[in-house]
Coordinates of C-alpha atoms in Angstrom, one line a residue:
M1 CA -12.5 -23.0 -26.3
N2 CA -10.5 -25.6 -28.5
A3 CA -6.7 -25.1 -28.5
E4 CA -6.8 -24.9 -32.4
N5 CA -8.6 -21.9 -32.1
E6 CA -7.0 -20.2 -29.5
S7 CA -5.2 -17.7 -31.9
R8 CA -7.5 -16.1 -34.3
V9 CA -7.2 -12.9 -36.2
S10 CA -9.5 -10.0 -35.9
N11 CA -9.1 -6.7 -37.7
D12 CA -5.4 -8.2 -38.8
R13 CA -4.4 -8.6 -35.2
T14 CA -3.7 -11.9 -33.5
I15 CA -5.9 -12.5 -30.4
S16 CA -3.9 -14.4 -27.6
C17 CA -5.2 -17.0 -25.2
R18 CA -6.2 -14.4 -22.8
G19 CA -8.1 -12.4 -25.6
L20 CA -5.4 -10.0 -25.5
Y21 CA -3.6 -7.9 -28.3
W22 CA 0.2 -7.7 -28.1
N23 CA 2.2 -4.6 -29.1
G24 CA 5.6 -5.4 -30.0
P25 CA 8.6 -3.3 -28.1
A26 CA 7.8 0.1 -28.9
L27 CA 11.5 1.8 -28.7
D28 CA 13.6 1.9 -31.4
P29 CA 17.3 0.9 -31.3
E30 CA 18.6 4.2 -31.9
S31 CA 16.7 5.8 -29.1
V32 CA 17.9 3.1 -26.7
S33 CA 21.6 3.5 -28.0
T34 CA 21.2 7.2 -27.2
F35 CA 20.0 6.7 -23.7
A36 CA 22.5 4.2 -22.8
R37 CA 25.5 6.2 -24.0
E38 CA 24.1 9.5 -21.7
S39 CA 23.1 7.4 -18.8
G40 CA 26.3 4.9 -18.8
L41 CA 23.6 2.0 -18.5
D42 CA 23.5 -1.0 -20.7
D43 CA 20.9 -1.7 -23.7
T44 CA 18.3 -3.6 -21.7
L45 CA 18.0 -1.5 -18.4
S46 CA 18.0 1.6 -20.7
A47 CA 14.9 0.0 -22.7
L48 CA 13.1 -0.6 -19.5
L49 CA 13.6 2.6 -18.1
L50 CA 12.7 4.3 -21.4
S51 CA 9.7 2.5 -21.5
R52 CA 8.6 3.8 -18.0
G53 CA 9.2 7.7 -19.3
V54 CA 12.4 8.2 -17.2
S55 CA 14.9 10.4 -18.9
S56 CA 18.5 10.1 -19.0
A57 CA 18.8 12.9 -16.7
D58 CA 16.4 11.4 -14.2
V59 CA 18.0 7.9 -13.7
D60 CA 19.8 8.2 -10.4
G61 CA 16.5 9.7 -9.1
F62 CA 14.4 6.9 -10.4
L63 CA 16.9 4.2 -9.5
N64 CA 17.6 5.4 -6.0
P65 CA 14.6 7.5 -5.1
S66 CA 15.3 9.1 -1.6
L67 CA 12.9 10.4 0.9
K68 CA 15.0 13.3 1.2
A69 CA 14.4 14.4 -2.3
L70 CA 10.7 13.4 -2.8
F71 CA 8.9 13.6 0.5
P72 CA 6.4 16.3 0.8
D73 CA 5.8 19.1 3.3
P74 CA 3.3 17.8 5.7
S75 CA 2.0 21.3 5.9
S76 CA 0.8 21.0 2.3
F77 CA -2.0 18.9 3.5
A78 CA -5.1 20.6 4.6
D79 CA -5.6 20.3 8.2
M80 CA -1.9 18.3 8.8
D81 CA -0.7 20.8 11.2
K82 CA -4.3 21.1 13.2
A83 CA -4.0 17.1 13.2
A84 CA -0.5 17.3 14.7
S85 CA -1.5 19.8 17.0
L86 CA -4.6 18.2 18.5
I87 CA -2.8 14.7 18.5
I88 CA 0.2 15.8 20.3
D89 CA -2.1 17.9 22.9
G90 CA -3.7 14.4 23.6
L91 CA -0.7 12.6 23.7
L92 CA 1.2 15.1 26.1
S93 CA -1.8 15.2 28.5
G94 CA -2.5 11.9 28.8
K95 CA -5.7 11.7 27.2
R96 CA -7.4 8.2 26.2
I97 CA -6.9 8.3 22.5
A98 CA -8.2 5.6 19.9
V99 CA -7.4 4.6 16.6
F100 CA -10.4 3.3 14.8
A101 CA -9.0 1.3 11.8
D102 CA -10.1 -0.3 8.5
Y103 CA -10.0 -4.0 8.4
D104 CA -7.6 -4.3 5.5
V105 CA -3.5 -4.3 5.0
D106 CA -3.5 -0.6 4.5
G107 CA -5.8 0.3 7.7
A108 CA -3.5 -2.5 9.7
T109 CA -0.3 -1.0 9.0
S110 CA -1.5 2.8 9.1
A111 CA -2.9 1.8 12.8
A112 CA 0.3 0.0 13.6
Q113 CA 2.3 3.0 12.7
L114 CA 0.1 5.0 15.3
I115 CA 0.2 2.3 18.0
K116 CA 4.1 1.9 17.8
Y117 CA 4.5 5.7 17.8
F118 CA 2.4 6.0 21.0
R119 CA 4.3 3.1 22.5
H120 CA 7.7 5.2 22.3
F121 CA 6.2 7.6 24.8
G122 CA 5.0 4.8 27.1
Q123 CA 1.3 5.2 26.1
E124 CA -1.1 2.5 24.4
L125 CA -3.7 3.7 22.0
V126 CA -7.2 2.0 22.2
L127 CA -7.5 0.0 19.0
Y128 CA -11.2 -0.4 17.2
V129 CA -11.7 -2.1 14.0
P130 CA -15.1 -2.8 12.6
D131 CA -16.3 -6.0 11.8
R132 CA -17.3 -6.4 8.0
I133 CA -20.3 -8.1 8.2
K134 CA -21.9 -6.7 11.3
E135 CA -20.7 -3.2 11.1
G136 CA -19.6 -2.7 7.5
Y137 CA -17.0 -0.6 6.2
G138 CA -15.6 2.5 8.1
P139 CA -17.0 4.4 11.4
S140 CA -20.9 4.4 12.5
A141 CA -22.6 6.4 14.8
D142 CA -22.9 3.3 17.2
A143 CA -19.0 2.7 17.3
F144 CA -18.3 6.3 18.0
Q145 CA -21.0 6.3 20.8
H146 CA -19.4 3.2 22.1
L147 CA -16.0 4.9 22.4
K148 CA -17.7 7.8 23.8
D149 CA -19.0 5.8 26.5
E150 CA -15.9 4.0 27.0
G151 CA -14.4 7.5 28.1
L152 CA -12.5 8.3 25.0
D153 CA -11.3 11.6 24.7
L154 CA -10.1 11.7 21.1
V155 CA -10.2 9.2 18.1
I156 CA -8.2 8.8 14.9
T157 CA -9.5 7.0 12.0
V158 CA -7.3 5.6 9.4
D159 CA -8.1 4.2 6.1
C160 CA -11.5 5.5 6.5
G161 CA -13.6 8.4 7.8
A162 CA -13.8 10.6 5.2
A163 CA -17.1 9.5 3.8
A164 CA -18.7 8.8 7.0
L165 CA -20.9 11.8 7.4
D166 CA -23.5 10.6 9.4
A167 CA -21.0 9.3 12.1
L168 CA -19.0 12.2 12.3
A169 CA -22.0 14.4 12.7
H170 CA -23.1 12.1 15.7
A171 CA -19.6 12.3 17.1
D172 CA -19.6 16.0 17.0
R173 CA -23.2 16.2 18.8
I174 CA -21.9 14.0 21.6
D175 CA -18.5 16.0 21.6
L176 CA -16.2 13.4 20.6
P177 CA -13.3 14.9 18.6
V178 CA -12.3 12.7 15.6
V179 CA -9.0 13.3 13.5
V180 CA -9.5 11.4 10.1
L181 CA -6.6 10.2 8.2
D182 CA -7.9 9.0 4.6
H183 CA -7.1 8.9 1.4
H184 CA -10.2 7.8 -0.7
L185 CA -12.0 10.0 -3.2
M186 CA -14.3 12.6 -1.6
H187 CA -17.2 14.2 -3.0
G188 CA -18.9 17.4 -1.6
A189 CA -18.5 19.3 1.6
V190 CA -15.8 18.5 4.2
P191 CA -17.6 16.9 7.2
A192 CA -17.6 18.1 10.5
C193 CA -14.9 16.7 12.7
A194 CA -11.7 18.2 14.4
A195 CA -9.3 17.5 11.5
L196 CA -9.6 15.7 8.4
V197 CA -6.2 14.8 6.4
N198 CA -7.0 13.3 3.2
P199 CA -4.7 14.4 -0.1
N200 CA -7.8 13.7 -2.2
R201 CA -10.2 16.2 -0.5
P202 CA -10.9 18.8 -2.6
D203 CA -9.3 21.5 -1.1
C204 CA -5.9 19.8 -0.5
A205 CA -3.3 21.2 -2.5
S206 CA -0.5 18.8 -1.7
G207 CA -0.7 17.1 -4.8
Q208 CA -0.1 13.6 -3.0
G209 CA -3.5 12.0 -4.0
H210 CA -1.4 8.5 -5.0
L211 CA -0.7 8.1 -1.5
A212 CA -2.0 4.9 0.3
A213 CA -3.3 5.7 3.8
A214 CA -0.4 4.0 5.3
G215 CA 1.7 7.0 3.7
V216 CA -0.6 9.6 4.8
V217 CA -0.1 8.3 8.4
F218 CA 3.8 8.3 7.9
V219 CA 3.4 12.1 6.7
L220 CA 1.6 12.7 9.9
L221 CA 4.3 11.0 11.9
A222 CA 6.6 13.5 10.5
A223 CA 4.4 16.3 11.4
L224 CA 4.2 14.9 15.0
N225 CA 7.8 15.0 15.4
R226 CA 8.0 18.5 14.1
E227 CA 5.3 19.6 16.4
L228 CA 7.1 18.1 19.5
R229 CA 10.3 19.6 18.6
K230 CA 8.6 22.9 18.5
R231 CA 7.4 22.2 22.0
G232 CA 10.9 21.5 23.2
K233 CA 11.4 17.9 22.5
A234 CA 15.1 17.0 21.7
P235 CA 15.6 14.9 18.3
S236 CA 17.1 12.3 20.5
E237 CA 13.7 11.8 22.4
L238 CA 11.8 11.5 19.3
P239 CA 10.9 8.2 17.4
D240 CA 13.2 7.1 14.4
L241 CA 10.5 7.1 11.8
F242 CA 12.7 5.3 9.2
S243 CA 11.7 2.1 11.8
F244 CA 8.3 2.6 10.4
L245 CA 9.0 2.4 6.5
D246 CA 8.4 -1.6 6.5
L247 CA 5.0 -0.9 7.4
C248 CA 4.4 2.0 5.0
A249 CA 5.9 0.0 2.0
L250 CA 3.4 -3.1 3.1
G251 CA 0.5 -0.8 3.3
T252 CA 1.4 1.1 0.1
L253 CA 1.8 -2.2 -1.9
C254 CA -1.0 -4.2 -0.8
D255 CA -3.5 -1.0 -1.4
M256 CA -1.9 -1.0 -5.1
A257 CA -1.0 2.6 -4.6
P258 CA 0.8 3.7 -7.6
L259 CA 4.5 3.3 -7.2
K260 CA 5.4 6.9 -8.3
G261 CA 6.8 9.9 -6.5
V262 CA 7.3 9.3 -2.8
N263 CA 5.4 5.9 -2.8
R264 CA 8.8 4.5 -4.8
A265 CA 11.0 5.9 -1.9
F266 CA 8.5 4.6 0.6
V267 CA 9.0 1.2 -1.0
V268 CA 12.6 0.9 -1.9
Q269 CA 13.5 2.3 1.8
G270 CA 11.0 0.1 3.3
L271 CA 12.4 -3.0 1.8
K272 CA 15.7 -2.1 3.2
I273 CA 14.1 -1.7 6.7
L274 CA 12.4 -5.1 5.9
Q275 CA 16.1 -6.7 5.7
R276 CA 16.8 -5.9 9.6
D277 CA 14.0 -8.4 10.2
E278 CA 12.7 -6.4 13.1
S279 CA 9.1 -6.6 12.7
V280 CA 8.1 -9.4 15.1
G281 CA 4.6 -10.1 13.5
L282 CA 6.2 -10.4 10.0
L283 CA 8.6 -12.7 10.9
A284 CA 6.1 -14.8 13.2
L285 CA 3.7 -15.0 10.0
S286 CA 6.5 -16.3 7.7
Q287 CA 7.6 -19.0 10.2
V288 CA 4.0 -20.1 10.6
S289 CA 3.5 -20.2 6.9
G290 CA 6.7 -22.0 6.3
R291 CA 7.9 -19.0 4.2
S292 CA 11.3 -17.3 4.4
A293 CA 11.6 -14.0 6.1
P294 CA 9.9 -11.4 3.5
R295 CA 12.4 -9.4 1.2
S296 CA 10.6 -8.5 -1.8
V297 CA 7.8 -7.0 -3.3
T298 CA 6.5 -10.5 -4.1
D299 CA 6.9 -11.5 -0.6
L300 CA 4.7 -8.8 0.7
T301 CA 1.9 -8.6 -1.9
F302 CA 1.6 -12.4 -2.6
G303 CA 2.8 -13.9 0.6
I304 CA 2.2 -11.5 3.6
G305 CA -0.6 -9.5 2.3
P306 CA -3.2 -12.2 1.6
Q307 CA -2.7 -14.0 5.1
M308 CA -3.0 -10.6 6.6
N309 CA -6.1 -9.7 5.2
A310 CA -8.0 -13.1 6.3
G311 CA -8.8 -11.9 9.7
G312 CA -10.7 -8.9 8.1
R313 CA -12.0 -11.1 5.2
I314 CA -13.5 -13.9 7.2
G315 CA -12.6 -13.6 10.9
D316 CA -11.3 -11.5 13.5
P317 CA -10.7 -7.9 12.0
W318 CA -8.2 -6.9 14.7
L319 CA -5.7 -9.7 14.0
A320 CA -3.8 -7.8 11.3
T321 CA -3.3 -4.7 13.3
R322 CA -2.4 -6.7 16.7
L323 CA 0.0 -8.6 14.7
L324 CA 2.2 -5.8 13.2
A325 CA 1.9 -3.9 16.6
S326 CA 3.3 -6.7 18.6
E327 CA 6.6 -6.8 20.1
R328 CA 6.7 -10.4 21.7
M329 CA 7.2 -13.2 19.4
D330 CA 4.9 -15.5 21.6
E331 CA 2.2 -13.3 21.3
A332 CA 2.9 -12.7 17.7
L333 CA 3.1 -16.6 16.7
G334 CA -0.3 -17.1 18.3
I335 CA -1.8 -14.5 16.1
A336 CA 0.0 -15.4 13.3
E337 CA -1.4 -18.8 13.6
Q338 CA -4.9 -17.8 13.7
L339 CA -4.5 -16.0 10.4
F340 CA -2.6 -18.6 8.8
S341 CA -5.8 -21.0 9.7
L342 CA -8.1 -18.2 8.5
N343 CA -6.2 -18.1 5.1
E344 CA -6.7 -21.6 4.3
I345 CA -10.4 -21.3 5.0
R346 CA -10.8 -18.2 3.0
K347 CA -8.9 -19.7 0.1
Q348 CA -11.4 -22.5 -0.2
V349 CA -14.2 -20.0 0.0
E350 CA -12.8 -17.9 -2.7
H351 CA -12.5 -21.1 -5.0
D352 CA -16.1 -21.9 -4.6
I353 CA -17.5 -18.3 -5.3
L354 CA -15.3 -17.6 -8.1
Q355 CA -16.3 -20.6 -9.9
Q356 CA -20.0 -19.4 -9.6
A357 CA -19.1 -16.1 -10.6
R358 CA -17.0 -16.7 -13.6
H359 CA -20.0 -19.0 -15.0
Q360 CA -22.1 -15.7 -14.5
I361 CA -19.9 -13.8 -16.3
E362 CA -19.4 -16.1 -19.3
N363 CA -23.0 -16.5 -19.6
T364 CA -23.5 -12.5 -19.6
L365 CA -20.6 -12.0 -22.2
A366 CA -22.2 -14.8 -24.6
E367 CA -25.5 -13.0 -24.4
A368 CA -23.9 -9.3 -24.5
P369 CA -20.1 -9.3 -25.5
D370 CA -19.9 -5.7 -25.2
T371 CA -21.0 -5.2 -21.6
Q372 CA -18.5 -2.7 -20.1
I373 CA -18.8 -3.2 -16.4
L374 CA -19.3 -7.0 -15.3
V375 CA -21.5 -7.7 -12.3
A376 CA -22.0 -11.3 -10.5
S377 CA -24.0 -11.7 -7.7
G378 CA -25.0 -14.5 -5.5
E379 CA -26.5 -15.5 -2.1
G380 CA -24.3 -16.8 0.8
W381 CA -21.3 -15.3 -1.1
H382 CA -18.9 -14.3 1.7
P383 CA -18.6 -10.2 1.7
G384 CA -14.9 -11.0 2.8
V385 CA -13.8 -12.6 -0.4
I386 CA -16.0 -10.5 -3.2
G387 CA -13.2 -8.2 -3.5
I388 CA -10.6 -10.6 -4.1
T389 CA -12.8 -12.4 -6.4
A390 CA -13.6 -9.4 -8.2
G391 CA -9.8 -8.8 -8.7
R392 CA -9.3 -12.4 -10.2
L393 CA -12.1 -11.9 -12.8
K394 CA -10.9 -8.4 -13.6
D395 CA -7.7 -10.0 -14.6
E396 CA -9.4 -12.6 -16.4
F397 CA -11.9 -10.8 -18.5
H398 CA -9.8 -7.2 -18.7
R399 CA -12.7 -5.2 -17.9
P400 CA -14.2 -4.0 -14.7
V401 CA -15.8 -6.3 -12.5
I402 CA -18.2 -5.9 -9.2
V403 CA -19.0 -8.9 -7.3
I404 CA -22.3 -8.7 -4.8
G405 CA -23.2 -11.1 -2.1
W406 CA -26.3 -11.2 0.3
G407 CA -27.6 -13.3 2.9
E408 CA -28.5 -13.4 6.6
E409 CA -25.1 -12.4 7.6
F410 CA -25.3 -9.3 5.5
G411 CA -28.0 -7.8 7.0
E412 CA -31.1 -6.0 4.9
L413 CA -28.7 -4.9 2.1
A414 CA -26.4 -6.9 -0.4
K415 CA -22.7 -5.8 -0.3
G416 CA -20.5 -5.6 -3.3
S417 CA -16.8 -5.0 -4.2
G418 CA -15.4 -4.0 -7.5
R419 CA -12.0 -3.9 -9.3
S420 CA -11.1 -2.0 -12.4
V421 CA -9.0 -1.8 -15.1
P422 CA -6.7 1.2 -16.4
G423 CA -8.3 3.9 -17.6
I424 CA -12.2 3.6 -16.3
N425 CA -12.5 5.0 -12.8
L426 CA -14.9 2.4 -11.1
G427 CA -15.1 4.5 -7.9
S428 CA -16.4 7.4 -9.7
A429 CA -19.0 5.1 -11.4
I430 CA -20.2 3.6 -8.3
S431 CA -20.4 7.0 -6.7
K432 CA -22.6 8.1 -9.5
A433 CA -24.8 5.3 -9.1
A434 CA -25.3 6.1 -5.5
E435 CA -25.8 9.9 -5.9
A436 CA -28.7 8.4 -8.7
G437 CA -30.4 6.7 -5.7
I438 CA -29.7 3.2 -7.2
L439 CA -27.2 2.1 -4.1
A440 CA -27.7 2.7 -0.4
A441 CA -24.1 3.7 -0.5
G442 CA -20.8 3.1 -2.5
G443 CA -17.6 4.8 -3.7
G444 CA -13.9 4.1 -3.8
H445 CA -11.1 5.2 -6.1
A446 CA -10.1 4.7 -9.6
M447 CA -9.1 1.0 -9.3
A448 CA -11.7 -0.4 -6.8
G449 CA -14.9 0.5 -5.0
G450 CA -17.4 -0.8 -2.3
L451 CA -21.2 -0.7 -2.4
S452 CA -24.4 -1.6 -0.6
V453 CA -27.5 -2.1 -2.9
E454 CA -30.9 -3.5 -2.3
R455 CA -31.1 -7.2 -3.5
N456 CA -33.9 -6.2 -5.8
R457 CA -32.1 -3.5 -7.4
I458 CA -29.0 -5.4 -8.7
D459 CA -30.3 -5.7 -12.1
E460 CA -30.9 -1.9 -12.1
L461 CA -27.5 -1.2 -10.9
R462 CA -26.1 -3.4 -13.7
G463 CA -28.1 -1.4 -16.4
Y464 CA -27.2 1.8 -15.0
L465 CA -23.3 1.3 -15.3
N466 CA -23.9 -0.2 -19.0
Q467 CA -26.6 2.5 -20.1
N468 CA -23.6 4.5 -22.0
P469 CA -21.4 1.8 -23.3
E470 CA -19.9 4.4 -25.5
L471 CA -18.5 6.1 -22.8
F472 CA -15.8 3.2 -21.9
T473 CA -15.4 1.6 -25.2
E474 CA -11.9 3.3 -25.8
E475 CA -10.6 2.7 -22.5
L476 CA -11.7 -1.1 -22.5
A477 CA -10.1 -1.4 -25.8
Q478 CA -7.0 0.2 -24.2
A479 CA -7.5 -2.4 -21.5
R480 CA -6.6 -4.9 -23.9
E481 CA -3.6 -4.0 -25.2
V482 CA -0.5 -5.4 -23.9
Q483 CA 2.9 -4.0 -24.3
I484 CA 5.8 -6.0 -24.6
D485 CA 8.8 -4.5 -23.1
V486 CA 11.3 -6.5 -24.8
D487 CA 12.0 -9.7 -26.9
V488 CA 14.8 -12.5 -25.7
F489 CA 16.3 -15.6 -26.6
G490 CA 15.9 -18.6 -23.9
S491 CA 19.7 -18.4 -23.9
A492 CA 19.4 -15.0 -22.4
L493 CA 17.3 -15.9 -19.3
D494 CA 20.0 -15.5 -16.7
M495 CA 20.9 -14.0 -13.4
N496 CA 22.5 -11.1 -15.2
L497 CA 19.0 -10.4 -16.9
I498 CA 17.4 -10.8 -13.3
E499 CA 19.7 -8.1 -11.9
I500 CA 19.1 -5.8 -14.7
I501 CA 15.4 -6.1 -14.2
E502 CA 15.5 -5.8 -10.5
K503 CA 17.3 -2.5 -10.6
A504 CA 14.5 -0.7 -12.6
G505 CA 12.0 -2.0 -9.7
P506 CA 10.2 -2.3 -7.4
Y507 CA 7.3 -2.8 -9.3
G508 CA 3.5 -2.5 -8.6
A509 CA 0.6 -0.3 -9.6
E510 CA 1.3 1.8 -12.5
S511 CA 4.8 0.5 -12.6
P512 CA 4.3 -3.1 -14.1
K513 CA 6.9 -5.9 -13.9
P514 CA 8.6 -6.0 -17.4
L515 CA 6.9 -8.0 -19.8
I516 CA 9.2 -10.5 -22.0
R517 CA 8.2 -12.4 -25.2
I518 CA 10.0 -15.5 -26.2
R519 CA 9.0 -16.6 -29.8
N520 CA 8.5 -19.9 -31.1
A521 CA 9.0 -21.9 -28.2
R522 CA 8.5 -25.5 -28.1
V523 CA 6.6 -27.2 -25.2
E524 CA 9.0 -30.0 -24.2
F525 CA 7.5 -31.1 -21.1
S526 CA 4.3 -30.3 -19.4
K527 CA 2.6 -31.0 -15.9
I528 CA -0.2 -30.1 -13.7
I529 CA 1.0 -29.2 -10.1
G530 CA -0.9 -28.1 -7.3
K531 CA -4.7 -27.7 -7.9
N532 CA -4.7 -25.9 -11.1
H533 CA -1.1 -24.7 -12.4
K534 CA 1.3 -25.7 -15.0
K535 CA 5.2 -26.4 -14.8
V536 CA 6.4 -26.6 -18.3
L537 CA 9.9 -26.9 -20.1
L538 CA 10.0 -24.8 -23.1
H539 CA 13.0 -24.6 -25.9
D540 CA 13.2 -21.9 -28.4
G541 CA 16.3 -23.4 -30.4
T542 CA 18.8 -21.4 -28.1
G543 CA 18.3 -22.6 -24.8
K544 CA 15.8 -24.3 -22.4
I545 CA 13.5 -22.5 -20.1
D546 CA 11.7 -23.3 -17.0
A547 CA 8.6 -21.6 -16.7
V548 CA 5.2 -22.0 -14.6
A549 CA 1.8 -20.8 -15.3
W550 CA -0.5 -20.3 -12.3
R551 CA -4.2 -20.8 -12.5
V552 CA -4.4 -22.0 -15.9
D553 CA -5.6 -25.8 -15.9
G554 CA -8.9 -26.1 -17.7
R555 CA -8.5 -22.4 -19.0
P556 CA -7.4 -21.4 -22.6
L557 CA -3.9 -20.9 -21.8
G558 CA -3.3 -24.1 -20.0
D559 CA -4.8 -25.8 -23.1
V560 CA -2.1 -25.0 -25.3
L561 CA 0.8 -25.5 -22.6
V562 CA 0.8 -29.2 -23.8
K563 CA 3.9 -31.1 -25.2
D564 CA 5.1 -30.4 -28.6
N565 CA 3.1 -27.2 -29.2
V566 CA 4.9 -24.3 -30.5
I567 CA 4.0 -20.8 -29.1
D568 CA 4.9 -17.4 -28.7
V569 CA 4.9 -17.1 -24.8
L570 CA 4.8 -13.6 -22.9
G571 CA 5.6 -13.5 -19.0
Y572 CA 7.8 -12.2 -16.3
V573 CA 11.5 -13.3 -15.6
E574 CA 11.4 -14.3 -11.8
R575 CA 14.3 -15.0 -9.4
N576 CA 13.5 -18.5 -7.7
T577 CA 15.2 -18.8 -4.4
W578 CA 15.0 -22.3 -2.3
Q579 CA 17.1 -23.1 0.4
G580 CA 19.9 -20.3 -0.4
R581 CA 20.2 -21.0 -4.0
S582 CA 18.5 -18.9 -6.8
S583 CA 17.5 -20.0 -10.2
V584 CA 15.6 -18.3 -13.0
Q585 CA 12.1 -19.0 -13.6
F586 CA 9.8 -17.8 -16.3
E587 CA 6.2 -16.9 -15.1
I588 CA 3.9 -17.3 -18.1
F589 CA 1.3 -14.5 -18.4
D590 CA 0.2 -15.4 -22.1
A591 CA 0.5 -17.1 -25.2
I592 CA -0.1 -17.5 -28.6
H593 CA -0.6 -20.7 -30.3
I594 CA 1.7 -21.2 -33.4
K595 CA 1.4 -24.9 -34.2

């Protein structure tokens, strides 16, 4: 697209480089002033909290979320007390217990919490993580049979299992008790198992459906401690659950669980635990990758998370859990080196697939601009990176994207992974396609889903998902709306603003970082850094702005970031720390070409 045509008008509204509509700050000055007066906060922080629906009376609870105030009663979860009793029976009687974990960060942090809990009592859990390519997602009859043959007395599944009807039925037939700890959406009857704890099971009244699996497991640990106290254990004999909060926070953030309710407390308190540098695994991964010890949400989601996922995506799926459960630095460093190497390979594989999938989607939209759910597919596309590719394309095209791959390593079926935009429940759409018989299997939650499909039915799936376009029109229009939090001058980008923004955090799913607009900024300097990023210097007449734009070279946004262009720019104010010194950096999200 020509840079001169980046900014165009449709229905009297300017469309940005990313194809988005910007909505100006929605709050009137009087409301902000009233909030500031009632809360005792400054106007900028007041505006940020108001835009997130926080009342002046709830300010302290929002800024300082505590587990004491927000932690749910474990007994409010269906089967939680039953699960705790079964697990403690096994712990006290010395039974052989396995934890069966999903291969992503949420699964790894969930399993690591349980492993560390059992180690407190001198017992070691058997770990089982399925191979993404050979075994697919979740438990299988073969996996349960293997564990039974190995003499296991109890299996605890984490971040998976709720939809494994056939596998659980087989476990029941061979008399292998299974406790399921999950958080994914469920449909139909609860499968046969020893206990199934899932805040999203139809009959669960906990109201905690926003939890990641790591959060569900943390609540279980509280139930386990309570059960042990009932059986005569003194509080001093029990694990300090606060020491598990760094794992809980990591899983919550990397699984994109909404940062509301107790999830906010998990993350805020977990970041405090992170400051102690007690996690040998996280320290080792940071050291190997040349990063400082993780301290922030960004460190966890963009630094630690992708590297930990690399094992499950293209290598050994057991690595992430083993790293997080490690208590020896020599062992942790060896695992971290493997993960770092796999992540470097993953980045190249992902880049190649992303280019091909983007080309397919651009062709689709050229022929059918109103396509609601975008589907790209290709032979040999590695199943370990199709999910992250779907996420990048979702961000680029602002509508749900499903990426499907097939090949010898997949077996008979093609495998797909999808990511959605707010307002469209992709997991539900995929489940309906499975119920219609188009998919061999499929499901997920609102923002993400997975599926298995016969290769010759991919076009049928594409048609099914888009057969009722009016169903999603309003939601997709809303997905292209961007709400600006505040307008600022370049001279206002200082450490004081950083501190104000950080006070309103942490930021993540359903609690996005504040979007800042700077108007009429001239590009004084621009250069490509890395493979396709841009480093620019802007000046809006009040001050200079050091800025960076990620993965934009050759894209419409990158085309306007050239010397002497005047742009309205939208982005995030970030703290850039290097060698112990902090500075302000503006991360460009979008722009409108003025002249």
